[in-house]
Amino acid sequence: KTHRGGVSVRLSRRHLLRHIPVHEGQQVADTLPPKKMGKTMRPGLVFAIACLAWTYGSARAFVVNPSLARSVAGGGSQDICQPAVAGSSLCQRNSGRLSLRMTGGTSETPAEVDTGKLQPAAVLRLLMSMRSKEADKKVVVDKMMAMRQENAEDLQALLDGMLAEMDDVRPFFRSLKSPFPLPSYRAKLGALSRMMTTVMDGETEPRRRRSAMAQLMRQLSTSPRGVWGLEREMVSRTKRQTTMKEMLDRTPQDLETPKYSVEKEYGDWEVREYKKFSVVSTEMQGAVSPGSFNSLAKYIFGSNKEGVKMAMTTPVINKGGSKMSFIMPSDYWEDTSKSPTPMTGDVTIEDSDMVADSSTVAVMWFGGYASKDEVEKRKKALMSVVESNDEWELVDASGDPYLLQYNDPFQPPWKRRNEVVAAVKRCKVPASAT
């Protein structure tokens, strides 16, 4: 910060540039101490680049005057930037000087976004900012989740508005990958757009895009470093090798799961020995069946004749796209007759048929979305590696492996754990070999 009143520049770790007020009728160079002139020229170039970054990222376009560098070197320009839109609230003259304010942060508070309908831009600014408090973000996300139950049309309109806001960002910001957080709103939208591309993986269906946006907003609500930190996490996790250690890191730690021991490891698949466990199941009406999921969730959360509310468990088991099962809490694994009684006949309590033929199973894991094509590819890969193995063989070579999904629907692909499972047994040793 200079000490002669002509230029005031403040730098911090969060902002490269906060204020650049310039007095009219003065040249920048005239206000700088002569002995520090040589040291000031290099920061001046940084200021010009920072000014360019944030002004292109504002909601309105600005043009950075190229004579800024000449001003720092002793030229005659006074205006550092010129507003491209007359009357812009982002650039205004007060008391004979030009002042800019930052647009990268968020001025929204829970009270402002909680009154009336949520506004797409306000929600995006709040959730993408690294300066927003986690409690404030939670207020907004909780309201979005409530809208999902109470008024799905309002939530759809909100998500469509957020997608439109993101799609409006210029290609420059979609390709701008800064090594440090930029305060620009448009730069943040560019990072969000890149994550959306990863999540969608080539799909363009509107319903899937809304779902992907909701997933990203849920993740941003718990990201302490905003959209910049979430993108770095995405890149880091995507580059990791999908080992079982990585899969265990993606498994919800507070949810109960069936007990098993690992018999043999083979790199990207392994053989496990499962202990007995029970499930609550229902028939599926299609490959994607939210009705089946909701029926099981209602039973677990208390919609049973005894009104017993149970803890959620993991994973969800899918058998050939025809039956979906939730793991019952361990209190009911030994004796299913003690389980709460379902309200309808389409929900049944049973010992898991995944380990009915054999408690020993071959398991292959993978991340990302468990799409129909991806699941089929993984099932074929699992059966192929087992068939070529000298130690294990499939119990039913014509059977359809099970699909296990460990995460809730709001987890992004780089945080998901999926598995395909097939019953196996040890190969018989030929009599001639003994």
CSV table of C-alpha atoms in Angstrom, one decimal:
chain,number,residue,atom,x,y,z
A,1,LYS,CA,0.0,0.0,0.0
A,2,THR,CA,1.5,3.4,-1.0
A,3,HIS,CA,1.6,6.2,1.5
A,4,ARG,CA,0.9,9.3,-0.6
A,5,GLY,CA,-2.9,8.9,-1.1
A,6,GLY,CA,-2.9,8.7,-4.9
A,7,VAL,CA,-3.2,4.9,-5.2
A,8,SER,CA,-4.4,2.4,-2.6
A,9,VAL,CA,-3.9,-1.3,-3.4
A,10,ARG,CA,-4.5,-4.1,-0.9
A,11,LEU,CA,-3.5,-7.7,-1.4
A,12,SER,CA,-4.6,-10.7,0.5
A,13,ARG,CA,-4.5,-14.5,0.1
A,14,ARG,CA,-8.1,-14.5,-0.9
A,15,HIS,CA,-8.0,-11.6,-3.4
A,16,LEU,CA,-5.2,-10.5,-5.7
A,17,LEU,CA,-6.9,-7.1,-5.9
A,18,ARG,CA,-9.6,-5.5,-3.8
A,19,HIS,CA,-9.5,-1.7,-4.5
A,20,ILE,CA,-7.9,0.5,-7.0
A,21,PRO,CA,-9.1,4.0,-6.5
A,22,VAL,CA,-7.3,6.7,-8.7
A,23,HIS,CA,-7.6,10.4,-8.1
A,24,GLU,CA,-8.6,12.4,-11.1
A,25,GLY,CA,-6.0,14.7,-12.5
A,26,GLN,CA,-3.1,12.6,-11.1
A,27,GLN,CA,-0.9,10.1,-12.7
A,28,VAL,CA,-0.2,6.9,-10.9
A,29,ALA,CA,3.6,7.4,-11.3
A,30,ASP,CA,3.4,10.9,-9.7
A,31,THR,CA,2.2,9.4,-6.4
A,32,LEU,CA,4.8,6.7,-6.0
A,33,PRO,CA,8.0,7.2,-4.1
A,34,PRO,CA,10.9,7.4,-6.6
A,35,LYS,CA,13.1,5.0,-4.7
A,36,LYS,CA,10.3,2.3,-4.9
A,37,MET,CA,9.5,2.8,-8.6
A,38,GLY,CA,11.5,-0.1,-9.8
A,39,LYS,CA,9.8,-2.5,-7.3
A,40,THR,CA,6.4,-1.2,-8.1
A,41,MET,CA,6.4,-1.9,-11.8
A,42,ARG,CA,6.2,-5.7,-11.4
A,43,PRO,CA,3.2,-5.6,-9.1
A,44,GLY,CA,1.6,-3.1,-11.5
A,45,LEU,CA,1.6,-5.9,-14.2
A,46,VAL,CA,0.1,-8.3,-11.7
A,47,PHE,CA,-2.6,-5.8,-11.0
A,48,ALA,CA,-3.4,-5.4,-14.6
A,49,ILE,CA,-3.7,-9.2,-15.1
A,50,ALA,CA,-5.9,-9.5,-11.9
A,51,CYS,CA,-8.1,-6.6,-13.1
A,52,LEU,CA,-8.6,-8.4,-16.4
A,53,ALA,CA,-9.4,-11.7,-14.7
A,54,TRP,CA,-12.1,-10.3,-12.4
A,55,THR,CA,-13.6,-7.8,-14.8
A,56,TYR,CA,-14.2,-10.5,-17.4
A,57,GLY,CA,-15.7,-12.5,-14.7
A,58,SER,CA,-18.3,-10.0,-13.6
A,59,ALA,CA,-21.9,-10.1,-14.6
A,60,ARG,CA,-21.3,-7.1,-16.9
A,61,ALA,CA,-18.4,-6.7,-19.3
A,62,PHE,CA,-15.5,-4.3,-18.6
A,63,VAL,CA,-12.7,-3.3,-20.8
A,64,VAL,CA,-9.3,-2.9,-19.1
A,65,ASN,CA,-7.4,0.1,-20.4
A,66,PRO,CA,-4.1,-1.1,-21.9
A,67,SER,CA,-2.5,2.2,-20.9
A,68,LEU,CA,-2.5,0.9,-17.3
A,69,ALA,CA,1.1,-0.4,-17.8
A,70,ARG,CA,2.1,3.0,-19.2
A,71,SER,CA,0.5,4.7,-16.2
A,72,VAL,CA,2.6,2.7,-13.8
A,73,ALA,CA,5.7,3.5,-15.9
A,74,GLY,CA,4.9,7.1,-15.9
A,75,GLY,CA,2.4,7.5,-18.7
A,76,GLY,CA,-0.6,9.9,-18.7
A,77,SER,CA,-3.6,7.6,-18.3
A,78,GLN,CA,-5.8,8.1,-15.3
A,79,ASP,CA,-8.7,5.5,-15.9
A,80,ILE,CA,-7.7,2.0,-15.1
A,81,CYS,CA,-10.9,0.5,-16.4
A,82,GLN,CA,-13.8,1.6,-18.5
A,83,PRO,CA,-17.3,0.2,-18.0
A,84,ALA,CA,-18.7,-1.3,-21.1
A,85,VAL,CA,-22.2,-0.8,-19.8
A,86,ALA,CA,-23.2,2.7,-18.9
A,87,GLY,CA,-24.5,3.1,-15.4
A,88,SER,CA,-23.0,-0.2,-14.2
A,89,SER,CA,-23.3,-0.6,-10.5
A,90,LEU,CA,-20.0,-2.4,-10.5
A,91,CYS,CA,-18.1,0.7,-11.6
A,92,GLN,CA,-19.0,4.1,-10.2
A,93,ARG,CA,-17.5,7.5,-9.6
A,94,ASN,CA,-17.7,9.0,-6.1
A,95,SER,CA,-16.1,12.3,-4.9
A,96,GLY,CA,-14.1,12.7,-8.1
A,97,ARG,CA,-12.5,9.2,-8.3
A,98,LEU,CA,-13.1,6.0,-10.0
A,99,SER,CA,-13.7,2.9,-7.9
A,100,LEU,CA,-14.3,-0.8,-8.5
A,101,ARG,CA,-15.6,-3.4,-6.2
A,102,MET,CA,-15.1,-7.1,-6.3
A,103,THR,CA,-17.7,-9.4,-7.8
A,104,GLY,CA,-16.2,-12.8,-6.8
A,105,GLY,CA,-17.5,-13.0,-3.3
A,106,THR,CA,-21.0,-13.4,-2.1
A,107,SER,CA,-23.2,-10.9,-0.4
A,108,GLU,CA,-26.1,-13.3,0.1
A,109,THR,CA,-27.0,-14.5,3.5
A,110,PRO,CA,-29.4,-17.2,4.5
A,111,ALA,CA,-32.0,-14.6,5.4
A,112,GLU,CA,-31.8,-13.1,1.9
A,113,VAL,CA,-32.1,-16.4,0.1
A,114,ASP,CA,-34.6,-17.9,2.5
A,115,THR,CA,-37.2,-15.2,1.9
A,116,GLY,CA,-39.6,-16.2,-0.9
A,117,LYS,CA,-38.3,-18.3,-3.7
A,118,LEU,CA,-34.6,-19.2,-4.0
A,119,GLN,CA,-32.9,-17.3,-6.8
A,120,PRO,CA,-30.5,-19.3,-9.1
A,121,ALA,CA,-27.7,-16.7,-9.1
A,122,ALA,CA,-28.0,-16.1,-5.3
A,123,VAL,CA,-27.8,-19.8,-4.6
A,124,LEU,CA,-24.8,-20.3,-6.9
A,125,ARG,CA,-22.9,-17.4,-5.4
A,126,LEU,CA,-23.5,-18.6,-1.9
A,127,LEU,CA,-22.6,-22.2,-2.5
A,128,MET,CA,-19.6,-21.7,-4.8
A,129,SER,CA,-17.9,-19.1,-2.5
A,130,MET,CA,-15.1,-20.2,-0.2
A,131,ARG,CA,-16.1,-17.4,2.1
A,132,SER,CA,-19.6,-18.6,2.9
A,133,LYS,CA,-20.2,-20.4,6.2
A,134,GLU,CA,-21.0,-24.0,6.1
A,135,ALA,CA,-24.1,-23.4,8.3
A,136,ASP,CA,-25.4,-20.8,5.8
A,137,LYS,CA,-24.9,-23.3,2.9
A,138,LYS,CA,-26.7,-26.0,4.8
A,139,VAL,CA,-29.8,-23.7,5.2
A,140,VAL,CA,-30.1,-23.3,1.5
A,141,VAL,CA,-29.4,-27.0,0.6
A,142,ASP,CA,-31.9,-28.1,3.3
A,143,LYS,CA,-34.5,-25.9,1.7
A,144,MET,CA,-33.8,-27.4,-1.7
A,145,MET,CA,-34.2,-30.9,-0.3
A,146,ALA,CA,-37.5,-29.8,1.2
A,147,MET,CA,-38.6,-28.4,-2.2
A,148,ARG,CA,-37.9,-31.9,-3.6
A,149,GLN,CA,-40.5,-33.4,-1.3
A,150,GLU,CA,-43.0,-30.5,-1.2
A,151,ASN,CA,-42.9,-28.8,-4.6
A,152,ALA,CA,-40.8,-30.6,-7.2
A,153,GLU,CA,-41.8,-28.1,-9.9
A,154,ASP,CA,-40.2,-25.2,-8.0
A,155,LEU,CA,-37.0,-27.2,-7.5
A,156,GLN,CA,-37.0,-28.0,-11.2
A,157,ALA,CA,-37.4,-24.4,-12.1
A,158,LEU,CA,-34.5,-23.5,-9.7
A,159,LEU,CA,-32.2,-26.1,-11.1
A,160,ASP,CA,-33.0,-25.0,-14.7
A,161,GLY,CA,-32.2,-21.5,-13.8
A,162,MET,CA,-28.9,-22.5,-12.3
A,163,LEU,CA,-28.1,-24.6,-15.4
A,164,ALA,CA,-28.9,-21.5,-17.6
A,165,GLU,CA,-26.7,-19.3,-15.5
A,166,MET,CA,-23.8,-21.8,-15.9
A,167,ASP,CA,-24.4,-22.4,-19.6
A,168,ASP,CA,-24.2,-18.6,-20.2
A,169,VAL,CA,-20.5,-18.5,-19.1
A,170,ARG,CA,-18.1,-17.8,-21.9
A,171,PRO,CA,-15.8,-20.6,-23.3
A,172,PHE,CA,-12.8,-18.7,-22.0
A,173,PHE,CA,-13.9,-19.4,-18.4
A,174,ARG,CA,-14.7,-23.0,-19.1
A,175,SER,CA,-11.1,-23.5,-20.1
A,176,LEU,CA,-9.6,-21.2,-17.4
A,177,LYS,CA,-7.9,-23.5,-14.8
A,178,SER,CA,-6.2,-21.3,-12.3
A,179,PRO,CA,-3.7,-22.8,-9.8
A,180,PHE,CA,-5.3,-20.6,-7.1
A,181,PRO,CA,-8.9,-19.4,-6.4
A,182,LEU,CA,-10.1,-16.5,-8.5
A,183,PRO,CA,-12.8,-14.3,-7.0
A,184,SER,CA,-14.5,-14.0,-10.3
A,185,TYR,CA,-18.1,-15.2,-10.4
A,186,ARG,CA,-17.7,-16.2,-14.0
A,187,ALA,CA,-14.5,-18.1,-13.3
A,188,LYS,CA,-16.4,-20.0,-10.6
A,189,LEU,CA,-19.1,-20.8,-13.1
A,190,GLY,CA,-16.4,-22.1,-15.5
A,191,ALA,CA,-15.2,-24.5,-12.8
A,192,LEU,CA,-18.7,-25.6,-12.2
A,193,SER,CA,-19.2,-26.2,-15.9
A,194,ARG,CA,-16.1,-28.4,-16.1
A,195,MET,CA,-17.3,-30.5,-13.2
A,196,MET,CA,-20.7,-30.8,-14.9
A,197,THR,CA,-19.0,-32.1,-18.0
A,198,THR,CA,-17.3,-34.8,-15.9
A,199,VAL,CA,-20.5,-35.8,-14.1
A,200,MET,CA,-22.6,-36.0,-17.3
A,201,ASP,CA,-20.0,-38.0,-19.2
A,202,GLY,CA,-21.4,-37.1,-22.6
A,203,GLU,CA,-25.1,-37.2,-21.6
A,204,THR,CA,-27.4,-34.3,-22.4
A,205,GLU,CA,-30.8,-35.4,-21.1
A,206,PRO,CA,-32.4,-32.5,-19.1
A,207,ARG,CA,-33.5,-34.6,-16.2
A,208,ARG,CA,-30.0,-36.0,-15.8
A,209,ARG,CA,-28.5,-32.5,-15.9
A,210,ARG,CA,-30.8,-31.3,-13.1
A,211,SER,CA,-29.9,-34.3,-11.1
A,212,ALA,CA,-26.2,-33.6,-11.7
A,213,MET,CA,-26.6,-30.0,-10.7
A,214,ALA,CA,-28.3,-31.0,-7.5
A,215,GLN,CA,-25.5,-33.4,-6.7
A,216,LEU,CA,-22.9,-30.7,-7.2
A,217,MET,CA,-24.8,-28.2,-5.0
A,218,ARG,CA,-25.0,-30.9,-2.3
A,219,GLN,CA,-21.2,-31.3,-2.5
A,220,LEU,CA,-20.5,-27.6,-2.5
A,221,SER,CA,-22.5,-27.2,0.7
A,222,THR,CA,-19.8,-29.2,2.5
A,223,SER,CA,-16.8,-28.0,0.6
A,224,PRO,CA,-14.7,-25.6,2.8
A,225,ARG,CA,-12.9,-24.2,-0.2
A,226,GLY,CA,-15.9,-23.6,-2.5
A,227,VAL,CA,-16.1,-24.6,-6.1
A,228,TRP,CA,-12.3,-24.3,-6.5
A,229,GLY,CA,-11.6,-26.8,-3.8
A,230,LEU,CA,-14.3,-29.2,-5.0
A,231,GLU,CA,-12.9,-29.2,-8.5
A,232,ARG,CA,-9.4,-30.0,-7.2
A,233,GLU,CA,-10.9,-32.9,-5.2
A,234,MET,CA,-12.6,-34.2,-8.4
A,235,VAL,CA,-9.4,-34.0,-10.4
A,236,SER,CA,-7.4,-35.7,-7.6
A,237,ARG,CA,-9.9,-38.6,-7.0
A,238,THR,CA,-10.4,-39.1,-10.8
A,239,LYS,CA,-6.7,-39.6,-11.3
A,240,ARG,CA,-6.4,-42.2,-8.4
A,241,GLN,CA,-6.3,-45.8,-9.2
A,242,THR,CA,-9.5,-47.5,-8.1
A,243,THR,CA,-8.0,-49.8,-5.5
A,244,MET,CA,-10.1,-51.3,-2.7
A,245,LYS,CA,-8.5,-48.8,-0.3
A,246,GLU,CA,-10.0,-46.0,-2.5
A,247,MET,CA,-13.3,-47.8,-2.5
A,248,LEU,CA,-13.3,-48.1,1.2
A,249,ASP,CA,-12.7,-44.3,1.5
A,250,ARG,CA,-15.8,-43.8,-0.6
A,251,THR,CA,-17.9,-46.0,1.7
A,252,PRO,CA,-20.2,-44.2,4.2
A,253,GLN,CA,-18.5,-44.7,7.5
A,254,ASP,CA,-21.7,-44.2,9.6
A,255,LEU,CA,-23.8,-46.9,7.9
A,256,GLU,CA,-23.9,-50.6,8.8
A,257,THR,CA,-22.8,-53.1,6.1
A,258,PRO,CA,-22.6,-56.9,5.9
A,259,LYS,CA,-19.6,-58.5,7.5
A,260,TYR,CA,-17.1,-60.4,5.3
A,261,SER,CA,-13.5,-61.5,5.2
A,262,VAL,CA,-11.2,-61.4,2.1
A,263,GLU,CA,-10.0,-64.8,1.0
A,264,LYS,CA,-7.9,-63.8,-1.9
A,265,GLU,CA,-7.0,-60.5,-3.7
A,266,TYR,CA,-6.4,-60.3,-7.5
A,267,GLY,CA,-5.7,-56.6,-8.2
A,268,ASP,CA,-9.0,-55.2,-9.4
A,269,TRP,CA,-11.1,-58.0,-8.0
A,270,GLU,CA,-11.2,-60.3,-4.9
A,271,VAL,CA,-12.8,-63.3,-3.3
A,272,ARG,CA,-14.8,-62.7,-0.1
A,273,GLU,CA,-16.4,-64.9,2.5
A,274,TYR,CA,-19.7,-63.3,3.7
A,275,LYS,CA,-21.5,-63.9,7.0
A,276,LYS,CA,-25.2,-64.4,7.0
A,277,PHE,CA,-27.4,-61.3,6.7
A,278,SER,CA,-31.0,-60.5,5.9
A,279,VAL,CA,-32.6,-57.9,3.6
A,280,VAL,CA,-35.9,-56.2,2.9
A,281,SER,CA,-36.8,-56.6,-0.8
A,282,THR,CA,-39.3,-55.6,-3.4
A,283,GLU,CA,-39.7,-56.3,-7.1
A,284,MET,CA,-38.5,-53.6,-9.5
A,285,GLN,CA,-40.7,-52.2,-12.3
A,286,GLY,CA,-37.8,-51.3,-14.5
A,287,ALA,CA,-34.0,-50.9,-14.6
A,288,VAL,CA,-34.4,-47.5,-13.0
A,289,SER,CA,-37.1,-47.8,-10.4
A,290,PRO,CA,-37.5,-44.9,-7.9
A,291,GLY,CA,-40.8,-46.5,-6.8
A,292,SER,CA,-39.0,-49.6,-5.5
A,293,PHE,CA,-36.4,-47.5,-3.7
A,294,ASN,CA,-39.0,-45.4,-2.1
A,295,SER,CA,-41.0,-48.4,-0.9
A,296,LEU,CA,-38.0,-49.9,0.8
A,297,ALA,CA,-37.0,-46.5,2.3
A,298,LYS,CA,-40.5,-45.9,3.7
A,299,TYR,CA,-40.3,-49.4,5.4
A,300,ILE,CA,-36.9,-48.6,7.0
A,301,PHE,CA,-38.0,-45.1,8.1
A,302,GLY,CA,-41.1,-46.4,10.0
A,303,SER,CA,-43.8,-47.2,7.5
A,304,ASN,CA,-44.4,-50.7,9.0
A,305,LYS,CA,-47.1,-52.1,11.2
A,306,GLU,CA,-45.1,-51.7,14.4
A,307,GLY,CA,-44.0,-48.1,13.4
A,308,VAL,CA,-40.3,-49.0,14.1
A,309,LYS,CA,-37.8,-46.6,12.6
A,310,MET,CA,-34.5,-48.3,11.6
A,311,ALA,CA,-31.1,-47.0,10.8
A,312,MET,CA,-30.1,-46.8,7.1
A,313,THR,CA,-27.6,-49.4,5.9
A,314,THR,CA,-25.5,-50.0,2.8
A,315,PRO,CA,-25.2,-51.2,0.1
A,316,VAL,CA,-28.4,-51.4,-2.0
A,317,ILE,CA,-28.5,-54.8,-3.8
A,318,ASN,CA,-29.9,-55.1,-7.3
A,319,LYS,CA,-30.6,-58.6,-8.7
A,320,GLY,CA,-30.7,-58.6,-12.5
A,321,GLY,CA,-32.8,-55.4,-12.7
A,322,SER,CA,-35.8,-57.4,-11.3
A,323,LYS,CA,-35.4,-57.1,-7.5
A,324,MET,CA,-34.0,-54.4,-5.2
A,325,SER,CA,-33.0,-55.1,-1.6
A,326,PHE,CA,-31.9,-53.0,1.4
A,327,ILE,CA,-29.7,-54.5,4.1
A,328,MET,CA,-31.6,-55.0,7.3
A,329,PRO,CA,-29.9,-53.8,10.6
A,330,SER,CA,-27.8,-56.5,12.2
A,331,ASP,CA,-30.4,-57.0,15.0
A,332,TYR,CA,-32.5,-58.9,12.5
A,333,TRP,CA,-29.8,-61.0,10.7
A,334,GLU,CA,-30.1,-64.1,12.8
A,335,ASP,CA,-33.9,-64.2,13.1
A,336,THR,CA,-36.0,-62.5,10.4
A,337,SER,CA,-39.2,-63.2,12.2
A,338,LYS,CA,-38.3,-60.4,14.7
A,339,SER,CA,-38.3,-57.9,11.9
A,340,PRO,CA,-41.1,-55.2,11.7
A,341,THR,CA,-44.0,-56.3,9.6
A,342,PRO,CA,-44.3,-54.6,6.2
A,343,MET,CA,-47.5,-52.6,5.4
A,344,THR,CA,-47.9,-54.1,2.0
A,345,GLY,CA,-47.3,-57.5,0.4
A,346,ASP,CA,-44.9,-56.3,-2.2
A,347,VAL,CA,-42.2,-55.7,0.5
A,348,THR,CA,-40.7,-58.9,2.0
A,349,ILE,CA,-38.1,-59.8,4.7
A,350,GLU,CA,-35.7,-62.6,3.8
A,351,ASP,CA,-32.2,-63.9,4.1
A,352,SER,CA,-30.1,-62.5,1.3
A,353,ASP,CA,-30.1,-64.8,-1.7
A,354,MET,CA,-26.8,-63.2,-2.8
A,355,VAL,CA,-25.1,-65.7,-0.5
A,356,ALA,CA,-27.8,-68.4,-0.6
A,357,ASP,CA,-25.9,-70.7,-3.1
A,358,SER,CA,-22.5,-69.9,-1.6
A,359,SER,CA,-21.2,-67.5,1.1
A,360,THR,CA,-18.0,-67.3,-1.0
A,361,VAL,CA,-18.3,-64.7,-3.8
A,362,ALA,CA,-16.1,-63.0,-6.4
A,363,VAL,CA,-16.3,-59.2,-6.3
A,364,MET,CA,-15.2,-56.6,-8.9
A,365,TRP,CA,-15.4,-52.9,-7.9
A,366,PHE,CA,-15.7,-49.7,-10.0
A,367,GLY,CA,-16.4,-46.0,-9.5
A,368,GLY,CA,-18.7,-43.6,-11.3
A,369,TYR,CA,-22.3,-44.1,-12.3
A,370,ALA,CA,-23.7,-47.7,-12.4
A,371,SER,CA,-25.3,-47.2,-15.8
A,372,LYS,CA,-26.8,-50.1,-17.6
A,373,ASP,CA,-23.9,-50.4,-20.2
A,374,GLU,CA,-21.3,-49.9,-17.5
A,375,VAL,CA,-22.8,-52.6,-15.3
A,376,GLU,CA,-23.1,-55.1,-18.1
A,377,LYS,CA,-19.4,-54.5,-19.0
A,378,ARG,CA,-18.3,-55.1,-15.4
A,379,LYS,CA,-20.4,-58.2,-15.1
A,380,LYS,CA,-18.8,-59.7,-18.2
A,381,ALA,CA,-15.4,-58.7,-17.0
A,382,LEU,CA,-15.9,-60.4,-13.6
A,383,MET,CA,-17.2,-63.7,-15.1
A,384,SER,CA,-14.3,-63.7,-17.6
A,385,VAL,CA,-11.6,-63.3,-14.9
A,386,VAL,CA,-13.2,-66.0,-12.7
A,387,GLU,CA,-13.5,-68.4,-15.7
A,388,SER,CA,-9.8,-67.9,-16.5
A,389,ASN,CA,-8.7,-68.4,-12.9
A,390,ASP,CA,-7.3,-71.8,-11.8
A,391,GLU,CA,-8.4,-71.6,-8.2
A,392,TRP,CA,-12.0,-70.5,-8.4
A,393,GLU,CA,-15.0,-71.3,-10.6
A,394,LEU,CA,-18.5,-69.8,-10.9
A,395,VAL,CA,-21.3,-71.6,-9.0
A,396,ASP,CA,-23.7,-70.8,-11.9
A,397,ALA,CA,-21.9,-69.9,-15.1
A,398,SER,CA,-25.2,-68.8,-16.7
A,399,GLY,CA,-26.2,-66.7,-13.7
A,400,ASP,CA,-26.5,-62.9,-13.6
A,401,PRO,CA,-24.1,-61.3,-11.1
A,402,TYR,CA,-25.6,-58.9,-8.4
A,403,LEU,CA,-25.0,-55.1,-8.4
A,404,LEU,CA,-24.1,-53.5,-5.1
A,405,GLN,CA,-24.3,-49.7,-4.8
A,406,TYR,CA,-22.9,-48.1,-1.6
A,407,ASN,CA,-23.7,-44.4,-1.9
A,408,ASP,CA,-26.7,-42.1,-1.8
A,409,PRO,CA,-28.1,-40.6,-5.1
A,410,PHE,CA,-26.5,-37.2,-4.4
A,411,GLN,CA,-22.9,-38.5,-4.5
A,412,PRO,CA,-20.9,-37.4,-7.6
A,413,PRO,CA,-19.2,-40.1,-9.7
A,414,TRP,CA,-15.7,-39.6,-8.2
A,415,LYS,CA,-17.1,-40.5,-4.7
A,416,ARG,CA,-19.1,-43.6,-5.6
A,417,ARG,CA,-18.4,-47.2,-4.8
A,418,ASN,CA,-20.1,-49.9,-6.9
A,419,GLU,CA,-19.5,-53.7,-7.1
A,420,VAL,CA,-20.6,-56.7,-9.1
A,421,VAL,CA,-20.8,-60.0,-7.2
A,422,ALA,CA,-21.0,-63.6,-8.3
A,423,ALA,CA,-21.1,-66.8,-6.2
A,424,VAL,CA,-17.9,-68.9,-6.6
A,425,LYS,CA,-16.4,-72.1,-5.2
A,426,ARG,CA,-12.9,-73.6,-5.3
A,427,CYS,CA,-12.0,-75.6,-8.3
A,428,LYS,CA,-11.9,-79.4,-7.9
A,429,VAL,CA,-8.4,-80.8,-8.1
A,430,PRO,CA,-8.2,-83.5,-10.8
A,431,ALA,CA,-7.6,-87.0,-9.4
A,432,SER,CA,-4.5,-87.4,-11.6
A,433,ALA,CA,-3.0,-84.3,-9.9
A,434,THR,CA,-3.1,-85.9,-6.4
